[in-house]
Coordinates of C-alpha atoms in Angstrom, one line a residue:
X27 CA 82.7 -49.0 197.7
X28 CA 82.2 -47.5 194.0
X29 CA 84.0 -49.6 191.5
X30 CA 86.2 -46.9 190.2
X31 CA 87.6 -46.3 193.7
X32 CA 87.9 -50.1 194.3
X33 CA 90.1 -50.3 191.2
X34 CA 92.0 -47.1 192.4
X35 CA 92.7 -48.9 195.7
X36 CA 94.0 -51.9 194.0
X37 CA 96.1 -49.9 191.8
X38 CA 97.7 -48.2 194.8
X39 CA 98.4 -51.4 196.2
X40 CA 99.7 -52.8 193.1
X41 CA 102.0 -49.9 192.4
X42 CA 103.5 -50.0 195.8
X43 CA 105.0 -53.1 195.1
X44 CA 106.4 -52.6 191.5
X45 CA 109.7 -51.7 189.9
X46 CA 110.1 -51.7 186.3
X47 CA 112.9 -50.2 184.1
X48 CA 111.8 -50.0 180.5
X49 CA 110.0 -53.5 181.1
X50 CA 113.4 -55.1 180.0
X51 CA 115.0 -55.7 183.3
X52 CA 118.4 -54.6 181.8
X53 CA 120.5 -52.3 183.8
X54 CA 121.0 -48.8 182.3
X55 CA 123.9 -46.6 182.6
X56 CA 123.6 -42.9 182.6
X57 CA 125.7 -40.9 180.3
X58 CA 127.6 -37.7 181.4
X59 CA 124.8 -35.7 182.8
X60 CA 127.0 -32.7 184.1
X61 CA 126.4 -30.5 181.2
X62 CA 122.5 -30.9 181.1
X63 CA 120.2 -28.4 182.1
X64 CA 117.8 -29.0 185.0
X65 CA 114.2 -27.9 184.9
X66 CA 112.6 -28.5 188.4
X67 CA 108.7 -28.0 188.6
X68 CA 107.4 -27.9 192.2
X69 CA 103.7 -28.3 193.0
X70 CA 102.1 -27.2 196.2
X71 CA 99.9 -29.6 197.9
X72 CA 99.6 -32.1 195.1
X73 CA 98.7 -36.0 196.0
X74 CA 100.2 -38.6 194.5
X75 CA 96.6 -40.1 194.6
X76 CA 95.3 -37.3 192.4
X77 CA 97.6 -38.2 189.3
X78 CA 96.7 -40.6 186.8
X79 CA 100.2 -42.0 186.5
X80 CA 99.8 -43.0 190.0
X81 CA 96.7 -45.1 189.5
X82 CA 93.9 -42.5 189.9
X83 CA 91.3 -43.5 186.9
X84 CA 89.2 -40.4 187.4
X85 CA 91.6 -37.5 187.5
X86 CA 92.8 -36.2 184.1
X87 CA 96.2 -35.2 184.0
X88 CA 97.6 -36.2 180.5
X89 CA 100.5 -34.3 180.2
X90 CA 102.1 -35.1 183.6
X91 CA 101.2 -38.7 182.7
X92 CA 103.2 -38.2 179.6
X93 CA 106.0 -36.9 181.5
X94 CA 106.0 -39.9 183.7
X95 CA 106.3 -42.3 180.8
X96 CA 109.5 -40.5 179.7
X97 CA 110.7 -40.3 183.4
X98 CA 111.6 -42.9 186.4
X99 CA 108.5 -42.5 188.6
X100 CA 109.1 -43.1 192.0
X101 CA 106.3 -44.6 193.9
X102 CA 107.5 -44.5 197.4
X103 CA 108.7 -41.0 197.7
X104 CA 108.1 -39.1 201.0
X105 CA 108.5 -35.6 202.5
X106 CA 110.0 -35.0 205.8
X107 CA 107.3 -33.1 207.2
X108 CA 103.5 -32.6 205.8
X109 CA 103.4 -28.9 205.9
X110 CA 104.8 -26.3 203.5
X111 CA 107.7 -24.6 205.4
X112 CA 109.4 -27.6 207.0
X113 CA 109.2 -29.8 203.8
X114 CA 110.7 -27.2 201.5
X115 CA 113.3 -26.2 204.1
X116 CA 114.9 -29.9 204.2
X117 CA 114.6 -30.1 200.4
X118 CA 116.5 -27.1 199.6
X119 CA 119.2 -27.5 202.4
X120 CA 119.5 -31.6 202.5
X121 CA 119.0 -31.3 206.2
X122 CA 115.9 -32.9 208.1
X123 CA 113.7 -30.8 210.3
X124 CA 115.7 -32.0 213.5
X125 CA 118.7 -30.2 212.2
X126 CA 117.0 -27.2 210.4
X127 CA 114.6 -26.9 213.6
X128 CA 112.0 -25.9 211.1
X129 CA 108.9 -28.0 212.2
X130 CA 106.0 -25.8 211.1
X131 CA 105.1 -22.6 208.8
X132 CA 105.8 -20.1 211.5
X133 CA 109.4 -21.2 211.8
X134 CA 111.3 -19.0 209.4
X135 CA 113.9 -21.0 207.6
X136 CA 116.4 -17.7 207.5
X137 CA 116.0 -17.2 211.2
X138 CA 116.7 -21.0 212.1
X139 CA 119.8 -21.7 209.9
X140 CA 123.2 -20.5 210.3
X141 CA 124.7 -18.4 207.6
X142 CA 126.8 -21.4 205.9
X143 CA 123.8 -23.5 205.3
X144 CA 123.8 -25.5 202.2
X145 CA 121.3 -24.1 199.9
X146 CA 120.0 -25.4 196.5
X147 CA 121.1 -22.3 194.5
X148 CA 124.4 -21.9 196.0
X149 CA 125.3 -25.6 195.8
X150 CA 124.5 -26.0 191.9
X151 CA 125.3 -22.4 191.2
X152 CA 129.0 -23.1 192.3
X153 CA 130.4 -23.8 189.1
X154 CA 131.5 -21.4 186.4
X155 CA 129.1 -20.8 183.5
X156 CA 125.8 -21.9 185.4
X157 CA 122.9 -19.9 185.6
X158 CA 120.4 -20.4 188.6
X159 CA 117.0 -18.9 188.6
X160 CA 113.5 -19.4 190.4
X161 CA 110.2 -18.2 189.6
X162 CA 107.2 -19.0 191.8
X163 CA 107.2 -20.8 195.0
X164 CA 110.2 -22.5 196.3
X165 CA 110.4 -21.8 200.2
X166 CA 107.4 -20.7 202.2
X167 CA 107.9 -17.1 201.6
X168 CA 110.9 -15.4 199.9
X169 CA 111.3 -12.5 202.6
X170 CA 111.9 -15.2 205.4
X171 CA 115.0 -16.3 203.7
X172 CA 116.2 -13.4 201.3
X173 CA 119.8 -14.3 202.3
X174 CA 119.4 -17.7 200.8
X175 CA 117.1 -16.8 198.0
X176 CA 119.6 -14.0 196.8
X177 CA 121.9 -17.0 195.9
X178 CA 119.9 -17.3 192.6
X179 CA 121.3 -15.5 189.9
X180 CA 117.8 -14.5 188.9
X181 CA 114.4 -14.2 190.5
X182 CA 111.2 -13.7 188.8
X183 CA 107.8 -12.7 190.3
X184 CA 109.4 -12.9 193.8
X185 CA 107.6 -11.9 197.1
X186 CA 109.4 -8.5 197.6
X187 CA 107.5 -7.5 200.9
X188 CA 108.2 -8.4 204.5
X189 CA 105.9 -9.0 207.3
X190 CA 105.0 -5.3 207.5
X191 CA 104.3 -4.9 203.8
X192 CA 107.6 -3.2 203.3
X193 CA 110.1 -3.9 200.2
X194 CA 113.0 -6.3 200.3
X195 CA 116.1 -5.9 198.4
X196 CA 117.6 -8.8 196.7
X197 CA 121.2 -9.2 195.0
X198 CA 119.7 -11.3 192.6
X199 CA 119.0 -10.0 189.0
X200 CA 115.2 -9.6 188.2
X201 CA 115.0 -9.1 184.5
X202 CA 111.2 -8.2 184.8
X203 CA 109.4 -10.3 182.2
X204 CA 105.7 -9.8 181.9
X205 CA 103.2 -12.6 181.7
X206 CA 101.4 -13.1 178.3
X207 CA 97.6 -12.6 178.7
X208 CA 94.9 -13.4 176.3
X209 CA 93.3 -10.3 174.6
X210 CA 89.6 -9.6 174.8
X211 CA 89.2 -10.7 178.4
X212 CA 85.8 -9.8 179.9
X213 CA 85.8 -8.6 183.5
X214 CA 84.6 -11.2 186.0
X215 CA 82.7 -8.9 188.3
X216 CA 83.7 -10.9 191.4
X217 CA 87.0 -11.8 193.0
X218 CA 86.5 -14.3 195.5
X219 CA 83.0 -16.1 194.6
X220 CA 80.2 -15.6 192.1
X221 CA 77.8 -15.6 195.2
X222 CA 77.0 -11.9 196.1
X223 CA 76.7 -12.6 199.8
X224 CA 80.0 -14.7 199.9
X225 CA 81.7 -12.0 197.8
X226 CA 80.7 -9.3 200.3
X227 CA 81.5 -11.2 203.3
X228 CA 84.9 -12.1 202.0
X229 CA 85.8 -8.6 200.9
X230 CA 84.8 -7.0 204.1
X231 CA 87.0 -9.8 206.1
X232 CA 90.0 -8.9 203.7
X233 CA 89.6 -5.3 204.3
X234 CA 89.6 -5.8 208.1
X235 CA 92.5 -8.1 208.0
X236 CA 94.5 -5.7 205.9
X237 CA 93.9 -2.6 208.1
X238 CA 95.1 -4.7 211.0
X239 CA 98.3 -5.8 209.5
X240 CA 98.9 -2.1 208.1
X241 CA 98.8 -1.0 212.0
X242 CA 101.9 -2.9 212.3
X243 CA 100.7 -5.9 214.3
X244 CA 102.4 -9.2 214.0
X245 CA 101.0 -11.4 211.1
X246 CA 100.0 -14.4 212.7
X247 CA 97.3 -17.2 211.9
X248 CA 94.7 -15.5 214.4
X249 CA 94.8 -12.4 212.5
X250 CA 94.5 -14.2 209.2
X251 CA 92.0 -16.8 210.2
X252 CA 88.9 -15.1 209.5
X253 CA 89.3 -14.2 205.8
X254 CA 91.6 -17.4 205.2
X255 CA 89.5 -20.0 206.6
X256 CA 86.1 -18.7 204.9
X257 CA 88.0 -18.2 201.7
X258 CA 89.2 -21.9 201.7
X259 CA 85.5 -22.8 201.9
X260 CA 84.9 -21.5 198.1
X261 CA 85.5 -24.1 195.7
X262 CA 85.0 -24.2 191.9
X263 CA 85.3 -21.8 189.0
X264 CA 88.2 -19.3 189.7
X265 CA 86.7 -16.7 187.2
X266 CA 90.1 -16.4 185.5
X267 CA 91.6 -17.7 182.3
X268 CA 94.1 -20.3 182.5
X269 CA 96.6 -17.7 181.5
X270 CA 95.3 -15.3 184.0
X271 CA 95.3 -17.2 187.0
X272 CA 98.7 -17.1 189.1
X273 CA 100.2 -20.4 187.8
X274 CA 99.4 -19.5 184.1
X275 CA 101.3 -16.2 184.8
X276 CA 103.9 -18.2 186.3
X277 CA 104.2 -20.5 183.5
X278 CA 104.2 -17.9 181.0
X279 CA 107.2 -16.0 182.4
X280 CA 109.0 -19.4 182.8
X281 CA 108.6 -20.1 179.2
X282 CA 110.0 -16.6 178.1
X283 CA 112.9 -17.6 180.6
X284 CA 113.7 -20.8 178.9
X285 CA 113.5 -18.7 175.4
X286 CA 116.2 -16.4 176.8
X287 CA 118.4 -19.4 178.1
X288 CA 118.2 -21.0 174.7
X289 CA 119.2 -17.6 172.8
X290 CA 122.2 -17.2 175.3
X291 CA 123.3 -20.9 175.1
X292 CA 123.6 -20.8 179.0
X293 CA 123.4 -24.0 181.0
X294 CA 120.7 -23.4 183.7
X295 CA 119.1 -24.5 186.5
X296 CA 115.5 -23.3 186.5
X297 CA 113.0 -24.0 189.5
X298 CA 109.3 -23.3 188.8
X299 CA 107.1 -23.3 191.6
X300 CA 103.2 -23.8 191.0
X301 CA 100.7 -22.9 194.0
X302 CA 97.6 -24.8 192.7
X303 CA 96.1 -27.0 194.2
X304 CA 96.6 -25.2 197.4
X305 CA 93.3 -24.0 198.8
X306 CA 91.1 -22.2 197.9
X307 CA 90.3 -25.2 195.4
X308 CA 89.5 -22.8 192.4
X309 CA 90.6 -23.3 188.9
X310 CA 89.3 -22.0 185.6
X311 CA 86.0 -23.1 184.4
X312 CA 87.2 -25.1 181.5
X313 CA 89.0 -27.5 183.9
X314 CA 86.1 -27.5 186.4
X315 CA 83.8 -28.5 183.4
X316 CA 85.8 -31.8 183.1
X317 CA 84.2 -33.2 186.3
X318 CA 80.5 -33.6 187.4
X319 CA 80.7 -33.5 191.4
X320 CA 77.6 -36.0 191.3
X321 CA 79.8 -38.5 189.9
X322 CA 82.7 -38.2 192.1
X323 CA 83.0 -40.7 194.8
X324 CA 83.8 -39.9 198.3
X325 CA 86.9 -41.2 200.2
X326 CA 87.3 -45.2 200.6
X327 CA 88.4 -44.4 204.0
X328 CA 85.8 -42.7 206.0
X329 CA 86.4 -42.0 209.6
X330 CA 83.8 -44.5 210.6
X331 CA 86.0 -47.4 209.4
X332 CA 88.8 -46.3 211.7
X333 CA 89.9 -48.8 214.4
X334 CA 92.2 -47.8 217.2
X335 CA 93.4 -44.7 215.4
X336 CA 94.3 -42.2 217.9
X337 CA 92.6 -38.8 218.0
X338 CA 96.1 -36.8 217.8
X339 CA 96.9 -38.6 214.5
X340 CA 93.6 -37.2 213.0
X341 CA 94.2 -33.7 214.5
X342 CA 91.7 -34.3 217.1
X343 CA 88.9 -33.5 214.5
X344 CA 90.3 -30.3 213.3
X345 CA 90.7 -29.1 209.7
X346 CA 92.7 -26.2 208.9
X347 CA 92.9 -25.3 205.2
X348 CA 89.2 -26.4 204.2
X349 CA 86.1 -27.2 206.1
X350 CA 87.0 -25.0 208.9
X351 CA 83.4 -23.9 209.1
X352 CA 81.7 -27.4 210.0
X353 CA 80.3 -27.8 206.5
X354 CA 81.1 -31.2 205.7
X355 CA 78.5 -32.8 204.0
X356 CA 78.4 -35.5 201.2
X357 CA 77.6 -33.0 198.6
X358 CA 80.2 -30.5 199.7
X359 CA 82.7 -33.1 199.8
X360 CA 82.0 -34.3 196.3
X361 CA 82.2 -30.7 195.1
X362 CA 85.6 -30.3 196.9
X363 CA 87.2 -33.5 195.4
X364 CA 85.8 -32.5 192.0
X365 CA 87.4 -29.1 192.4
X366 CA 90.7 -30.5 193.7
X367 CA 90.9 -32.6 190.6
X368 CA 90.1 -29.7 188.4
X369 CA 93.2 -28.0 190.0
X370 CA 95.4 -31.2 189.2
X371 CA 94.0 -30.9 185.7
X372 CA 95.1 -27.1 185.6
X373 CA 98.5 -27.7 186.9
X374 CA 98.5 -30.3 184.1
X375 CA 98.0 -27.7 181.7
X376 CA 100.5 -25.7 183.0
X377 CA 103.0 -28.4 183.1
X378 CA 102.3 -29.3 179.4
X379 CA 102.9 -25.8 178.4
X380 CA 106.3 -25.6 180.0
X381 CA 107.1 -28.9 178.3
X382 CA 106.0 -27.6 175.0
X383 CA 108.2 -24.5 175.4
X384 CA 111.0 -26.6 176.3
X385 CA 110.7 -28.5 173.0
X386 CA 110.1 -25.6 170.9
X387 CA 113.3 -24.1 172.3
X388 CA 115.5 -27.1 171.3
X389 CA 116.1 -27.9 174.9
X390 CA 114.2 -31.2 175.4
X391 CA 117.2 -33.6 174.7
X392 CA 119.6 -31.5 176.9
X393 CA 117.3 -31.0 179.9
X394 CA 116.7 -33.1 183.0
X395 CA 113.1 -32.6 184.2
X396 CA 112.3 -33.0 187.8
X397 CA 108.5 -33.0 189.0
X398 CA 107.6 -33.2 192.6
X399 CA 105.0 -31.8 195.2
X400 CA 105.9 -30.7 198.7
X401 CA 103.6 -32.8 200.5
X402 CA 100.4 -34.5 199.7
X403 CA 96.7 -33.9 200.6
X404 CA 93.8 -35.6 202.3
X405 CA 90.4 -35.8 200.5
X406 CA 88.2 -37.0 203.5
X407 CA 90.4 -39.8 204.6
X408 CA 89.8 -40.4 208.4
X409 CA 87.5 -37.4 208.1
X410 CA 90.4 -35.1 207.2
X411 CA 91.2 -32.6 204.5
X412 CA 94.4 -31.0 203.2
X413 CA 97.9 -31.9 204.5
X414 CA 99.2 -31.9 208.1
X415 CA 99.1 -35.7 209.3
X416 CA 101.4 -38.6 209.3
X417 CA 99.1 -40.7 207.1
X418 CA 100.0 -41.7 203.5
X419 CA 98.0 -39.4 202.0
X420 CA 99.8 -36.5 203.7
X421 CA 103.6 -37.4 203.4
X422 CA 103.5 -39.5 200.3
X423 CA 104.5 -37.4 197.2
X424 CA 104.5 -37.7 193.5
X425 CA 108.1 -37.6 192.3
X426 CA 109.4 -38.2 188.8
X427 CA 112.8 -37.6 186.9
X428 CA 113.3 -37.4 183.2
X429 CA 116.9 -37.7 182.1
X430 CA 117.6 -37.6 178.5
X431 CA 118.9 -41.2 177.6
X432 CA 118.1 -42.5 181.1
X433 CA 115.7 -45.1 182.3
X434 CA 112.2 -44.4 180.7
X435 CA 109.4 -46.4 179.2
X436 CA 106.1 -47.3 179.7
X437 CA 105.5 -47.6 183.5
X438 CA 109.4 -47.2 184.3
X439 CA 108.9 -47.1 187.9
X440 CA 110.8 -47.6 191.2
X441 CA 109.4 -48.9 194.4
X442 CA 112.5 -48.1 196.5
X443 CA 111.9 -45.6 199.3
X444 CA 113.3 -41.9 198.5
X445 CA 112.7 -38.7 200.3
X446 CA 112.4 -35.2 199.5
X447 CA 115.8 -34.6 201.4
X448 CA 117.4 -36.6 198.8
X449 CA 117.0 -34.3 195.8
X450 CA 119.7 -31.9 196.6
X451 CA 122.5 -34.6 196.8
X452 CA 120.9 -36.1 193.6
X453 CA 121.2 -33.0 191.6
X454 CA 124.5 -32.1 192.7
X455 CA 126.0 -35.6 191.6
X456 CA 123.9 -35.4 188.4
X457 CA 125.9 -31.9 187.8
X458 CA 129.2 -33.4 189.3
X459 CA 129.2 -30.5 192.1
X460 CA 130.7 -31.3 195.6
X461 CA 128.0 -32.8 197.9
X462 CA 126.9 -30.4 200.5
X463 CA 128.5 -30.7 204.0
X464 CA 126.5 -32.4 206.5
X465 CA 123.9 -33.6 204.1
X466 CA 121.3 -35.7 205.5
X467 CA 119.9 -36.8 202.3
X468 CA 121.2 -39.7 200.3
X469 CA 121.6 -39.2 196.4
X470 CA 119.5 -41.6 194.4
X471 CA 121.4 -41.5 191.2
X472 CA 122.2 -45.2 191.3
X473 CA 118.5 -45.7 191.5
X474 CA 118.3 -43.7 188.1
X475 CA 120.7 -46.4 186.7
X476 CA 119.3 -49.5 188.4
X477 CA 115.8 -48.9 189.7
X478 CA 115.6 -52.4 191.5
X479 CA 119.0 -52.2 193.6
X480 CA 118.9 -52.6 197.5
X481 CA 118.3 -49.2 198.8
X482 CA 117.5 -47.4 202.1
X483 CA 115.0 -49.1 204.3
X484 CA 112.8 -46.4 205.6
X485 CA 111.6 -42.8 205.3
X486 CA 111.3 -40.4 208.2
X487 CA 108.6 -37.7 208.7
X488 CA 107.8 -35.4 211.6
X489 CA 104.8 -33.3 212.4
X490 CA 104.1 -30.8 215.4
X491 CA 100.8 -32.6 216.7
X492 CA 100.3 -32.7 220.3
X493 CA 104.0 -31.8 220.8
X494 CA 105.8 -33.7 218.1
X495 CA 104.9 -36.7 216.0
X496 CA 107.4 -38.8 214.3
X497 CA 106.9 -41.7 211.8
X498 CA 109.1 -44.4 210.1
X499 CA 107.9 -45.9 206.9
X500 CA 109.4 -49.1 205.8
X501 CA 108.6 -51.1 202.7
X502 CA 105.6 -52.7 204.2
X503 CA 104.9 -51.0 207.8
X504 CA 104.2 -47.3 209.0
X505 CA 105.1 -46.7 212.8
X506 CA 104.4 -43.5 214.4
X507 CA 104.6 -42.0 217.9
X508 CA 103.3 -38.8 219.6
X509 CA 105.3 -37.1 222.5
X510 CA 104.5 -33.7 224.4
X511 CA 107.0 -30.9 223.4
X512 CA 109.5 -31.4 220.7
X513 CA 111.6 -34.0 222.2
X514 CA 114.1 -36.4 220.7
X515 CA 112.6 -39.9 220.3
X516 CA 114.3 -41.2 223.5
X517 CA 112.6 -38.6 225.8
X518 CA 109.3 -39.5 227.6
X519 CA 106.6 -42.0 227.1
X520 CA 104.7 -41.6 223.9
X521 CA 100.9 -40.3 224.3
X522 CA 99.9 -42.2 221.3
X523 CA 101.4 -45.0 219.1
X524 CA 100.3 -46.2 215.6
X525 CA 101.5 -49.1 213.6
X526 CA 99.9 -50.1 210.1
X527 CA 100.5 -53.0 207.8
X528 CA 100.2 -51.2 204.4
X529 CA 100.2 -54.3 202.5
X530 CA 96.7 -55.5 203.8
X531 CA 95.6 -51.7 205.0
X532 CA 96.7 -49.3 202.5
X533 CA 94.4 -46.6 203.9
X534 CA 95.9 -47.1 207.4
X535 CA 92.5 -47.6 209.3
X536 CA 93.4 -50.4 211.6
X537 CA 95.9 -49.6 214.0
X538 CA 97.9 -52.6 215.1
X539 CA 99.8 -50.9 217.8
X540 CA 99.7 -52.8 221.3
X541 CA 98.7 -56.1 219.5
X542 CA 100.4 -59.3 220.7
X543 CA 100.6 -60.6 216.9
X544 CA 102.6 -57.5 216.0
X545 CA 104.6 -57.0 219.3
X546 CA 108.1 -57.8 217.5
X547 CA 107.5 -55.5 214.5
X548 CA 106.5 -52.6 216.8
X549 CA 109.6 -53.2 218.9
X550 CA 111.7 -53.2 215.6
X551 CA 110.1 -50.1 214.2
X552 CA 110.3 -48.3 217.5
X553 CA 114.2 -49.0 217.8
X554 CA 114.6 -47.7 214.2
X555 CA 112.6 -44.6 214.8
X556 CA 115.2 -43.9 217.8
X557 CA 118.0 -44.7 215.8
X558 CA 117.0 -42.4 213.0
X559 CA 117.7 -42.0 209.5
X560 CA 121.2 -43.2 209.2
X561 CA 120.1 -46.7 210.6
X562 CA 117.9 -47.0 207.3
X563 CA 120.8 -46.3 204.8
X564 CA 121.7 -48.9 202.4
X565 CA 124.2 -51.5 203.6

């Protein structure tokens, strides 16, 4: 194993068992946070393993690391489903997938939840004088839940078309800022790839896809697959300036919004959704140049080291977002990891711009900053790439929260288990607004005051693999069951079971399910999985 990844592995094990509040051990008490602003930065597909503050010695994320030092960093934060739509659906409603009934991306949030469903904008915007705004990605597609998204006072750069390409009307105000672009840009000469043959193939596939969709046929994965699968294979230079690429435009407009809020002296909640490092793994050249792919080590958890890991847990060998074309080689894997790290560095640049603008506007001392990702991302572990598994690389997420005057300091961290479903009730408590009815998350405000206090015992995640897979993650162990269909945990015999001791096997390569030595632990975790999230709440 390369030395740097050995260090990385040891750091992962070490940070999984630490809890340090400002290094003093003293309990901190939050002041009144109800008058603070909230800036919430959401990143798509960002692995905690690809952030310097979480122990990666190779990736360069200095501005996110700087934010982590001024925040409370959560080392055991988990999503409720390792795919975009169900994860975000849980986060914005405070409901888990079994209650939203959103298990996968095709499950439209707006069609699955009733009209009175709690929603992030509605809950936080229920107090007079508060302005709620969103730019970039919050849910999977704006048009899939326009009724909910219209609860924002302001939407910028929203997806304003439905499945058929028709405009969607919003009640929310759209001011219409324009991204600030650098002058003197040179034309790239290509859109998808600098390779002429690949550029031609992708351009043709896109034209064919768009022509089919314009005919009115349903927009399905099978229609999108030929273009999208090939596009995901292109990694490296995006051919764009940082300000020109989509997240640069989002960041630019978000900065202008902050300026407006400061001028208006308006208390705000602003969610900024960044798309990178979702595939295709492309970022501006200056970030690609930070990494030599030849120096990038491949995963310390190759598929050949797996013992007893069921095929269903590994998607039966399938990849969806990248390496769909059977192009996995060591060189391509190194190039993909280098490109992913470059994307993380580009996001770091975006986050740094937002933090700088916050300070320039005089808002730093009055704004809570939340940084999170909707799920993780595999970089070759178990032969897998992207999300869509119940392994740690897919369900564990980076999460940090900066509160002016709160628990901060070098390596201020918390090893208690928290979940993305907890964010809505946490923000509601910080703003002293009523908790949403039927909320299945738990406000972790007490942890913001005392990171080492006893807390919930487990996190719960689901995934539609082989029917439906369910996992429960405790302080030390991960237990998962896969059942046919989408039943409750009590129905039917599992077709596959997993048990991992993460204290000694952090990469989950030795499945202990069925071993006599761990029979008692397995029975306890199976019972906890059946009992559900309420059985894991603090006593």
